XYZ file of C-alpha atoms in Angstrom:
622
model
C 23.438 25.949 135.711
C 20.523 25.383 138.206
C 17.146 26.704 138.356
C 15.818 29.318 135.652
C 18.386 31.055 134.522
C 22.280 31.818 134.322
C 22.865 34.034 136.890
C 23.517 33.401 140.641
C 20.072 32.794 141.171
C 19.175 29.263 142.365
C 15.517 28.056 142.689
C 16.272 25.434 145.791
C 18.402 28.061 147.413
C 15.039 31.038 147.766
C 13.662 33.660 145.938
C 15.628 35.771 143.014
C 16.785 38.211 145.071
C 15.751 40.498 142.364
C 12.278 40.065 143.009
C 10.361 41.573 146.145
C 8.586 38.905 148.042
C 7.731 40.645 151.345
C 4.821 39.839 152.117
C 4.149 42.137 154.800
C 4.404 44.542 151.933
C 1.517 47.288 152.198
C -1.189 46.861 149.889
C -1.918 48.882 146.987
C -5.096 50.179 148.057
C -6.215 50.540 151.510
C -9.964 50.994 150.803
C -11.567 47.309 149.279
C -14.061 48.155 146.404
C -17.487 47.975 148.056
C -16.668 48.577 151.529
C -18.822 50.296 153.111
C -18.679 54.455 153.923
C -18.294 55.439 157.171
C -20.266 58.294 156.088
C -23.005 56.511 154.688
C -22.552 57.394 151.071
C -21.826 54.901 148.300
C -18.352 54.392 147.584
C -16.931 55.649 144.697
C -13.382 55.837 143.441
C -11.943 59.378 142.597
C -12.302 59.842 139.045
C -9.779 61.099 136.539
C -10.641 64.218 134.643
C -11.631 62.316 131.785
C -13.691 59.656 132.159
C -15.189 56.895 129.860
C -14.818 53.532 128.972
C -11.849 53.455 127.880
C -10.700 53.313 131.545
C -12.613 50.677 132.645
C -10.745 48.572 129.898
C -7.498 49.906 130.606
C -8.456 48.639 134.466
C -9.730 45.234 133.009
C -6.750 45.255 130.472
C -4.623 45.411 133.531
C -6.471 43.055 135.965
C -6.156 40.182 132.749
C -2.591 41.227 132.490
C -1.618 40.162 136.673
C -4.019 37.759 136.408
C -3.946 35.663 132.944
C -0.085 36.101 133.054
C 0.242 33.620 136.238
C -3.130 31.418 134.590
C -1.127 31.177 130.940
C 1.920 29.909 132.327
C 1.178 28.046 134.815
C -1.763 26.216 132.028
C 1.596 24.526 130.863
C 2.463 23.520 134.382
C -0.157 22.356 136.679
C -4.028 20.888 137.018
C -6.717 19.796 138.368
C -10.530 17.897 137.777
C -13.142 18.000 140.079
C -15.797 20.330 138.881
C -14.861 24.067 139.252
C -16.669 26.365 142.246
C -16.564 28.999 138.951
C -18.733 26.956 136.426
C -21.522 26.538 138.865
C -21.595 30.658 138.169
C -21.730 30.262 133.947
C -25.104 31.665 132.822
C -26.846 29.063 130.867
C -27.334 30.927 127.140
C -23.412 30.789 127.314
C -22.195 29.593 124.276
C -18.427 29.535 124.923
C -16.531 28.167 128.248
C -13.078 27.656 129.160
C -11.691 26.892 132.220
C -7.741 27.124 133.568
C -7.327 25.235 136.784
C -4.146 26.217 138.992
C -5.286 24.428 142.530
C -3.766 20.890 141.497
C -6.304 18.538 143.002
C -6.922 14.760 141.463
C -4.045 13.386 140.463
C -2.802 16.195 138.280
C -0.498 17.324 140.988
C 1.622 14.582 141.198
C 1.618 14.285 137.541
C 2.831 17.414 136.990
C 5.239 17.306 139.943
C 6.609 13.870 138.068
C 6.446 15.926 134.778
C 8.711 18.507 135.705
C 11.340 16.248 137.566
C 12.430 16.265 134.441
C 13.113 19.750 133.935
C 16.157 21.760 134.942
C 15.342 23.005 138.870
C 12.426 20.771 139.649
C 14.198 17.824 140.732
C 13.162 17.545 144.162
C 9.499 17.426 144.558
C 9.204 19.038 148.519
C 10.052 22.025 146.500
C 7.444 22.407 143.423
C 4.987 24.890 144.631
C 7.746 27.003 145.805
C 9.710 26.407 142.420
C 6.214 27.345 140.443
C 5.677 29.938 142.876
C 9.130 31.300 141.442
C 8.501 31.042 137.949
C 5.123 33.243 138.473
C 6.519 35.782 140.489
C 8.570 36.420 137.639
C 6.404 36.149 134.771
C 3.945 38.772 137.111
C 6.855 40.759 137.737
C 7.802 40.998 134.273
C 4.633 41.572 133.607
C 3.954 44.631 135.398
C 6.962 46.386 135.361
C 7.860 44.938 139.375
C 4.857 46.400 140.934
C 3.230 43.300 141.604
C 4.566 39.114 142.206
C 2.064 36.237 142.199
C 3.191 34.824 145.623
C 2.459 38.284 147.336
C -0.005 40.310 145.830
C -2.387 37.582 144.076
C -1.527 33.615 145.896
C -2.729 34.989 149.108
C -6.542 35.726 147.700
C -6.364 33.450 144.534
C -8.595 30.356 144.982
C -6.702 28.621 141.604
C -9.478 28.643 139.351
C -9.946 31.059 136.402
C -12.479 30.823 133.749
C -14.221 32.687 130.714
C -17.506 32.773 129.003
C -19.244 34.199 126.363
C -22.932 34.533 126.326
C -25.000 34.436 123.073
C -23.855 35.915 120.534
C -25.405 39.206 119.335
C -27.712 38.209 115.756
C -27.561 42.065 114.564
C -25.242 42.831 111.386
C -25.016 45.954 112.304
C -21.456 47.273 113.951
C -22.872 50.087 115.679
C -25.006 48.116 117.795
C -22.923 44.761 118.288
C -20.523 45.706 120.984
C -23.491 46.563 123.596
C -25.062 43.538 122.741
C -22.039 41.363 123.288
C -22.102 39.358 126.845
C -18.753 37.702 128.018
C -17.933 37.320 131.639
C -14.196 36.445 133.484
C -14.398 34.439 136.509
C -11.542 34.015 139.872
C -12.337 31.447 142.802
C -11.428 33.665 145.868
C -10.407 32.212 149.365
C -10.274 35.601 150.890
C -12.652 38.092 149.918
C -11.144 41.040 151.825
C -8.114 40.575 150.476
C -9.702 40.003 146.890
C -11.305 43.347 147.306
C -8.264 45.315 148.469
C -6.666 43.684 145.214
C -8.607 44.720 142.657
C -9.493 48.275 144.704
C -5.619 48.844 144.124
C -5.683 47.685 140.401
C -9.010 49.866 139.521
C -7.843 52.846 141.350
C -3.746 52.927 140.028
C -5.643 53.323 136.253
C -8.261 56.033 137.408
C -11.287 54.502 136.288
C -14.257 55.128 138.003
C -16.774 53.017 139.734
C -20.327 53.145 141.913
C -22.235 50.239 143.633
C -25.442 49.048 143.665
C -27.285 46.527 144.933
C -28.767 42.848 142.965
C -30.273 40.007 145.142
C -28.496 40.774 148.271
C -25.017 41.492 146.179
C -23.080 44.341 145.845
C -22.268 45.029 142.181
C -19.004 47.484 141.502
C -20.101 49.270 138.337
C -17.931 51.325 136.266
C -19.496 54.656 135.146
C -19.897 55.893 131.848
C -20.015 59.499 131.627
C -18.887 59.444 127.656
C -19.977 56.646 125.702
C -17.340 55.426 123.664
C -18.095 52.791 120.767
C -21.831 52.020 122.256
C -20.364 49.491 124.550
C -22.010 47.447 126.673
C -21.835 48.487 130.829
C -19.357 46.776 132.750
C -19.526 45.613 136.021
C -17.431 43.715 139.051
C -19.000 41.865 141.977
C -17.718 39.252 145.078
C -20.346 36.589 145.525
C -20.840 34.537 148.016
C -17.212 34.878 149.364
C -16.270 32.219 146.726
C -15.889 33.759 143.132
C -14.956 37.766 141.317
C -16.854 38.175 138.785
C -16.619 40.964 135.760
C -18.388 41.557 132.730
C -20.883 43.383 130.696
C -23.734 44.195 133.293
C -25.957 41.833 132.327
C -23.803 39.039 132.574
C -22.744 39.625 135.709
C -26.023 39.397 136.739
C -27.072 36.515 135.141
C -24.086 35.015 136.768
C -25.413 35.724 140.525
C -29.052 34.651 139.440
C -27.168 31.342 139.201
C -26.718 31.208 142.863
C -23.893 29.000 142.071
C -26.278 25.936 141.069
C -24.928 26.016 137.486
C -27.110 27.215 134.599
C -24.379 26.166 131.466
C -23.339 22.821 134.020
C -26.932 21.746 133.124
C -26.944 21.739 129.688
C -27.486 18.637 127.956
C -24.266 19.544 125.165
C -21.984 20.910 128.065
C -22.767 17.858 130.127
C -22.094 15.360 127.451
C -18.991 17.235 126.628
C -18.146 17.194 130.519
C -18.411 13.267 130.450
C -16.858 12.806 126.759
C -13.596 14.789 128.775
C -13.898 12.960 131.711
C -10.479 12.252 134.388
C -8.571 14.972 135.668
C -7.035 18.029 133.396
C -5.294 21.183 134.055
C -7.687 22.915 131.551
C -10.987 22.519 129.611
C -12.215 24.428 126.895
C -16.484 24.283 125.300
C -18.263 25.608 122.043
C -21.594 25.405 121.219
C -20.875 25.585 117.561
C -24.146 25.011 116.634
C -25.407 28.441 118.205
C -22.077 30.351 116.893
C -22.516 28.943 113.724
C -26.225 30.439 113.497
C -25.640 33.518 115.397
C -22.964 34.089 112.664
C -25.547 33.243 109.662
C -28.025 35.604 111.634
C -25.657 38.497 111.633
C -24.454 38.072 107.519
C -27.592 36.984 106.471
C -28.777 40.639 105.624
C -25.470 41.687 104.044
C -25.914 41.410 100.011
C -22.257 40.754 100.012
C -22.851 37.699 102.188
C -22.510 34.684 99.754
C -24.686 31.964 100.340
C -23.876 28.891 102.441
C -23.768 25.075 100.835
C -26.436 23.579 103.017
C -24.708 20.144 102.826
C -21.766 21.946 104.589
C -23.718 23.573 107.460
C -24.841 19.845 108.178
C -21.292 18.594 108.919
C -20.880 21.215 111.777
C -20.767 19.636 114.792
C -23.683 20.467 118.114
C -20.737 20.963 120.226
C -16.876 21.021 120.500
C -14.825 20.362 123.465
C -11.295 20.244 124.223
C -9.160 19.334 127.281
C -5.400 19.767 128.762
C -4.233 16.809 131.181
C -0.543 16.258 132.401
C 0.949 12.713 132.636
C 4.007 11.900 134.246
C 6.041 12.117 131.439
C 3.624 13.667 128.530
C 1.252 16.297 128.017
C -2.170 15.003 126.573
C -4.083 17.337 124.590
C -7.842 15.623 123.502
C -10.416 16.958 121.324
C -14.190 15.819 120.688
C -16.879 16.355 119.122
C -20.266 14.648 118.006
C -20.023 12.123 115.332
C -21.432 12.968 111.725
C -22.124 10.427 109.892
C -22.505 12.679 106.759
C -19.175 13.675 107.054
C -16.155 12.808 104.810
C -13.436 10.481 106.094
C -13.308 6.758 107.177
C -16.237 4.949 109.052
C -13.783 3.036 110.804
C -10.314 2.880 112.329
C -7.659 0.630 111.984
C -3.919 0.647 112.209
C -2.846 3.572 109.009
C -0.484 1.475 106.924
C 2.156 4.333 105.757
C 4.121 3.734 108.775
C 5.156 0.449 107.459
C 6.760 1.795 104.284
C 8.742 4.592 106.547
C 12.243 4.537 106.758
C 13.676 3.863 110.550
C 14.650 7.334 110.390
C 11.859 9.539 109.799
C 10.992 12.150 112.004
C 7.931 13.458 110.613
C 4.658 11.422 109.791
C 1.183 12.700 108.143
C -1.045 9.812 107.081
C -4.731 9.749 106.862
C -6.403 6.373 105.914
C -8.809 5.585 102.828
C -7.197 9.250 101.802
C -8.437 8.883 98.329
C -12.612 8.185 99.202
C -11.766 10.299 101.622
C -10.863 13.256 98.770
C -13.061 12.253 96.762
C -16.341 12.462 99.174
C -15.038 16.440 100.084
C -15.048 17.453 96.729
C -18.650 16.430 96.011
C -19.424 18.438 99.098
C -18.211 21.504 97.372
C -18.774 20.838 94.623
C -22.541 21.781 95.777
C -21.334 25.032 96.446
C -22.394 27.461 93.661
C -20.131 30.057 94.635
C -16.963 27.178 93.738
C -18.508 26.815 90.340
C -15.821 28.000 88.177
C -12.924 26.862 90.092
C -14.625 23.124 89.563
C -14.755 23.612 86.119
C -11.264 24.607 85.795
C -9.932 21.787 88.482
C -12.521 19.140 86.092
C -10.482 20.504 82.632
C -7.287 19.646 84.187
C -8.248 16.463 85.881
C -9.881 15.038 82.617
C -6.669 14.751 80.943
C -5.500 12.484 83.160
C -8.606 10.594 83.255
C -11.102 12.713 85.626
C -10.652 13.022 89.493
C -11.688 9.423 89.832
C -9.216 8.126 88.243
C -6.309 11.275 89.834
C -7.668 10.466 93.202
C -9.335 7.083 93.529
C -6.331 4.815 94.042
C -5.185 6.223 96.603
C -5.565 3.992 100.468
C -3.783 5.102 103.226
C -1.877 8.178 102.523
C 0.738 10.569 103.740
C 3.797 12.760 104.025
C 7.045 11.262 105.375
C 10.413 12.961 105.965
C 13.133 11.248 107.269
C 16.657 12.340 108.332
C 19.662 10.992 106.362
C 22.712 11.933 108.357
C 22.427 15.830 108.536
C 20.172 16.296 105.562
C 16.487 15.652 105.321
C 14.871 13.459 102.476
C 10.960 12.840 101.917
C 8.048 12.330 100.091
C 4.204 10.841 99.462
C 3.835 7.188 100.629
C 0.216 5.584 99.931
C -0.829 2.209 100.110
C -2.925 2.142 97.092
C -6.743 0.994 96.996
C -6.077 0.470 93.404
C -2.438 -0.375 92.558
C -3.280 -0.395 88.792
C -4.850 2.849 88.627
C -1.993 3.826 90.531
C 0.552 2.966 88.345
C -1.611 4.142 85.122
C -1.802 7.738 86.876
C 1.734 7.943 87.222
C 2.139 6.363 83.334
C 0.337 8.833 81.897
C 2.390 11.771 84.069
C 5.408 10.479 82.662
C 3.987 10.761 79.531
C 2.953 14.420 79.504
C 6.646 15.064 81.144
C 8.434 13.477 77.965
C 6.698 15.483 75.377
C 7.137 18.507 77.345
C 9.461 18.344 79.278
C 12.496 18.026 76.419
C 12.182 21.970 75.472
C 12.401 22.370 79.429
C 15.496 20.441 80.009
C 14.044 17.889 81.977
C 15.400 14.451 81.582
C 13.510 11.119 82.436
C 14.897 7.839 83.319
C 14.708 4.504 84.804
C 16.535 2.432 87.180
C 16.025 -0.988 88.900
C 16.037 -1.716 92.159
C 15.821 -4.906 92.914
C 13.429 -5.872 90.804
C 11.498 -2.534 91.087
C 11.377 0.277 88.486
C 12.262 3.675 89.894
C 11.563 6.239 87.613
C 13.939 9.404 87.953
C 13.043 12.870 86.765
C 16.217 15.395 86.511
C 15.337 18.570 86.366
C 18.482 20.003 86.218
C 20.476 22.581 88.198
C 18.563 24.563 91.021
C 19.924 27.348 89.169
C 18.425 26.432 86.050
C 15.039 26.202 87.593
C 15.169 29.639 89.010
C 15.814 31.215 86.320
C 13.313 28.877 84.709
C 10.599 30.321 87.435
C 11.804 33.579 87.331
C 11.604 33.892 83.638
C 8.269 32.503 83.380
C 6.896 35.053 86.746
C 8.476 37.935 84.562
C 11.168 38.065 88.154
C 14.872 36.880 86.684
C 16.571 35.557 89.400
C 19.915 37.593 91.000
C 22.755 36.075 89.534
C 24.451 36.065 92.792
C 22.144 33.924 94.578
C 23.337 30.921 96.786
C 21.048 27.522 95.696
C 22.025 24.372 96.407
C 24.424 22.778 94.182
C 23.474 19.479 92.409
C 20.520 18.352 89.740
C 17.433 18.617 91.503
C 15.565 14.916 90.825
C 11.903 13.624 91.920
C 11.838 9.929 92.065
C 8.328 7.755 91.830
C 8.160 3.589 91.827
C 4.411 1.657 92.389
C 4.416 -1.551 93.410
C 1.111 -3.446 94.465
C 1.696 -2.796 98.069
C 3.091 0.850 97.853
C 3.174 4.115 95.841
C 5.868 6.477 96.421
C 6.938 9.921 95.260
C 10.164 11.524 96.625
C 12.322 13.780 96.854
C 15.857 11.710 95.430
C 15.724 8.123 94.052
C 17.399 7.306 97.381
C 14.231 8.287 99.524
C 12.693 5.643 97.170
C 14.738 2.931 97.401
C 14.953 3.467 101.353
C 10.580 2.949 101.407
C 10.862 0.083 99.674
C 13.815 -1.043 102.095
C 11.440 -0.589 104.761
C 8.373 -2.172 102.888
C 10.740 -5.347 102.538
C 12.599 -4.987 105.957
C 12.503 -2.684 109.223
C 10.365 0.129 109.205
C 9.215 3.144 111.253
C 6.188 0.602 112.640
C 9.209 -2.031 114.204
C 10.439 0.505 116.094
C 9.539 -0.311 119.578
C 9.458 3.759 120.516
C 7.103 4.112 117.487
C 4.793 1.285 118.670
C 4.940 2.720 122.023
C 3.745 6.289 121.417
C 1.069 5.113 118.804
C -0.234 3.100 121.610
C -1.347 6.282 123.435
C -3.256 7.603 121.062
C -5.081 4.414 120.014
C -3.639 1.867 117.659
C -6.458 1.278 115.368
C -7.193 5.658 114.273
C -8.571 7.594 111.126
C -5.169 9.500 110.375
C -1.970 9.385 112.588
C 0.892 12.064 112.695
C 4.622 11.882 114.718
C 7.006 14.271 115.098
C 10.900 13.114 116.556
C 11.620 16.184 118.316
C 14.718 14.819 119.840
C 15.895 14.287 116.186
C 14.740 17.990 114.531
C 16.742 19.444 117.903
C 19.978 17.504 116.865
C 19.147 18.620 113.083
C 19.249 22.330 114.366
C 22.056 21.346 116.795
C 24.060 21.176 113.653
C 23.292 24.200 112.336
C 24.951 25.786 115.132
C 28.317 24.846 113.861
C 27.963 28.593 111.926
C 26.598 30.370 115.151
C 29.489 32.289 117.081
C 30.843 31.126 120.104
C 28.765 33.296 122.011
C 25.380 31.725 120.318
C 26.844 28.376 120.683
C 27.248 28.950 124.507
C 24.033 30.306 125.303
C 21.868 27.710 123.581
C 24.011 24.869 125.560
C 23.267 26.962 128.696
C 20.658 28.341 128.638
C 18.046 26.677 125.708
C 19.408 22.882 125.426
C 18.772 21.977 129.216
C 14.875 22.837 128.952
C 14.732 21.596 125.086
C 16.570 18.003 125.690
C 13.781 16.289 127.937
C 10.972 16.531 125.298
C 11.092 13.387 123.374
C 8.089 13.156 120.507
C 4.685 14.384 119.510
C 1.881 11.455 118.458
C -1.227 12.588 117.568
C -4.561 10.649 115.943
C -7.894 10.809 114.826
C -10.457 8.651 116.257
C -13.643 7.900 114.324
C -16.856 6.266 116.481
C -20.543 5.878 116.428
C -21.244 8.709 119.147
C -18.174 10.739 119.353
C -15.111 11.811 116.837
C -12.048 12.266 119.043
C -8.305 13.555 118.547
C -5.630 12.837 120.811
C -2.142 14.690 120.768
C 0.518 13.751 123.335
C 3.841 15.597 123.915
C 6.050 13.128 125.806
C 9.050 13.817 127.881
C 11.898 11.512 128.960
């Protein structure tokens, strides 16, 4: 196979011939939107015979649709960094910004050209804007039933930058006057403004809509009428400025955005700027919320409603002033970051340092999710809501059950570094709770008194308890008999009896549990058990060089830390495929495998510091 797909296309060899990529191909429209007369009288588009708003969204649905189809995909394959010509344009009362970046300038182009080497067709790097070219013809093509290809009808104009915003939020609770007060603005770098025009002229015009100019500070603004007002909408409007950006929007926005003059009214902020610098290098995509401002437009808005409940103050504090999130492209990973201000209010560890679960993992696990100090950590977000009056009586139901066990203290306490592990045993999965108790005694008088409970009880259920050793180590063993037992079990007790001629597994279904002062564990078989305390005692998940390697991206000393062997779950479902046909088998090998094999792991962590909370995700490739 080469290329994309199956067929007797190849990417080095041209274009699918399948795909029209003239591009002396005659335009769609020959009249640009606000061009002017040659009589003298304002342009306007010929309008349909019925005319409202809904046309100006079917025109905007469509523009997003050409547009965001090429920006979406190619978000997963290219970038950039230098500050965009678009958010110089952002009005400053914006409270939401995102940004997609398809020019590739800093060092995210040969990143991503590195990056895709590894991929099926993108070998040889002379080639890769031709070969992305390709893939976004297609997706365009797809995408509007073959009327239109990236690399014709939108490259030639497209300056590579595409952004949103959303202005502030309307603070009325009432839905009949919400939409018009709603302000959100889409913005295009342009390198050719004719051609821009005879674009979107083309795109307006093939859905009927429409439109009249008029002038604002020396620029021509493309305004869609509204002869029938259709769900009190807000006027939308269109407008080239400056020969560098398109801008559309509610009216209002899209004035705000030329008062701008480019200088930057949300680039000034003091949040956006420190979220700017927080995400600082080069990315392929940036994304910023003022959560503060959504947060109390949204109280503004429900505050009137009697159904609204009220709002635990002491929850409200823990919301961060700002969020921000960027997309950068490494030669052989994607790195996805996340940031925020730091609260010191909030629950969860006041420092980082290296989670300890991964040293009780097995050499085979596959999936890791471990947060440290998990039991404070528990215990500080319950007494947050616990302040909440409207979780009054499920607290006093959660405090009834907790007090037979000796209160949530005494459930939860214990507990250090904690999380879920699942490791791969051959072509079966096994897994369970690992945590590196705080309080090894309380652990092992938690799990005591469990046991307890489950032996009075558990007789008229047909449960069975037992003990094994282990090398000096208890394992305690609950059967619970035969999956088919504990069906009918469930279904007898939901009122639901189970079909007889259901397929469960076969076997006695068994959790396993042993505590030791270094480790607590709860699995799924007695051998998950025995293989954490193998690793406890021997090689672990944390000796594996790989391991070390990927944790090292994300920051060895973190708050929480999660992995994910992708290579190994594809094998796992690999071997499912021994009961696909032949035809299934063949066209996952062909046509799935190739672009599935290269990605190698996800690492991920939290980051706890005296300024800024981060999170870090990285999807690496080999």
């Amino acid at each position: 196979m080469t290329g994309f797909d199956r067929t007797n296309h190849d990417p080095a060899r041209g274009a699918d011939p399948t795909i029209d990529t003239d591009t002396t191909a005659t335009p769609i429209a020959t009249t640009p939107i606000g061009a002017p007369p040659a009589d003298g009288v304002p342009a306007t588009i010929a309008p349909a015979p019925r005319r409202n708003r809904v046309r100006w969204f079917a025109a905007a649905g469509i523009v997003a649709l050409v547009v965001g189809a090429s920006a979406i995909a190619t978000l997963m394959l290219t970038g950039s960094s230098p500050a965009a010509t678009v958010l110089g344009y952002v009005p400053a009362d914006s409270v939401m910004y995102g940004e997609v970046r398809l020019d590739l300038p800093g060092d995210q182009r040969q990143k991503v050209g590195a990056f895709l080497a590894r991929f099926p067709g993108f070998a040889d790097q002379a080639a890769l804007d031709t070969k992305l070219d390709e893939v976004l013809d297609r997706l365009v093509s797809d995408g509007t039933d073959g009327e239109q290809t990236y690399s014709r009808d939108i490259k030639p104009w497209f300056g590579g930058e595409m952004a949103f915003s959303v202005g502030a939020l309307p603070t009325s609770g009432d839905p009949a006057t919400a939409p018009a007060d709603m302000r959100a603005l889409l913005l295009f770098s342009i390198k050719d403004e004719a051609l821009a025009r005879t674009w979107f002229s083309g795109v307006i015009e093939k859905t009927g809509a429409s439109t009249s100019t008029q002038d604002y500070q020396g620029v021509q603004l493309i305004v869609f009428d509204d002869q029938e007002r259709v769900g009190n909408m807000a006027d939308a409007a269109f407008a080239f400025v400056g020969g560098k950006v398109a801008i559309a929007g509610d009216l209002t926005s899209v004035k705000a955005a030329i008062d701008t003059k480019g200088a930057g009214g949300l680039a000034g902020d003091a949040a956006f700027t420190a979220a700017r610098a927080a995400a600082s290098g080069d990315h392929i995509g940036f994304v910023f919320l003022d959560t503060q401002s959504l947060i109390d437009a949204a109280m503004s808005m429900t505050e009137g409603l009697a159904s609204a409940p009220p709002i635990n103050s002491a929850l409200l504090g823990l919301i961060p002033e700002w969020t921000a999130m960027r997309l950068r492209v490494e030669g052989d990973a994607l790195v996805m970051d996340a940031m925020a201000p730091h609260i010191d209010a909030a629950p969860g560890p006041a420092t980082n340092h290296a989670n300890g679960v991964a040293g009780y993992a097995p050499p085979s696990t596959i999936v890791l999710a471990a947060g440290n100090d998990a039991g404070a950590t528990l215990l500080e977000t319950i007494a947050l809501y616990r302040g909440d009056p409207t979780l009054a009586e499920v607290f006093s139901g959660i405090d009834q059950a907790a007090g037979m066990l000796g209160g949530l203290d005494a459930s939860l306490g214990w507990m250090g570094d904690t999380g879920i592990v699942i490791a791969r045993t051959g072509d079966t999965l096994e897994g369970g709770l690992v945590s590196i108790p705080a309080d090894a005694a309380g652990g092992k008088q938690l799990l005591t008194t469990l046991r307890s409970f489950i032996q009075l009880g558990g007789g008229q259920l047909g449960f069975d308890v037992r003990d094994e050793d282990y090398n000096g180590t208890s394992i305690t063993i609950l059967d619970l008999g035969t999956a088919t037992d504990l069906a009918a079990l469930a279904g007898g007790m939901g009122g639901v009896p189970i079909d007889p001629g259901t397929s469960l597994p076969e076997g006695n279904v068994e959790i396993a549990y042993a505590t030791t002062d270094g480790v607590v564990v709860i699995g799924s078989s007695p051998d998950f058990v025995r293989h954490v305390l193998d690793a406890g005692a021997g090689a672990s998940l944390a000796d594996d060089e790989r391991f070390q390697n990927l944790v090292g991206r994300v920051g060895p000393e973190h708050t929480g830390i999660t992995f994910l062997d992708i290579t190994a779950v594809r094998e796992l479902v690999e071997g499912l495929l021994a009961e696909a046909t032949a035809e299934q088998r063949a066209e996952y090998e062909e046509s799935i495998k190739p672009f599935l094999t290269p990605f190698d792991a996800v690492i991920g962590s939290s980051v706890t510091g005296s300024d800024l909370d981060q999170q870090h995700l990285v999807i690496t490739a080999r």
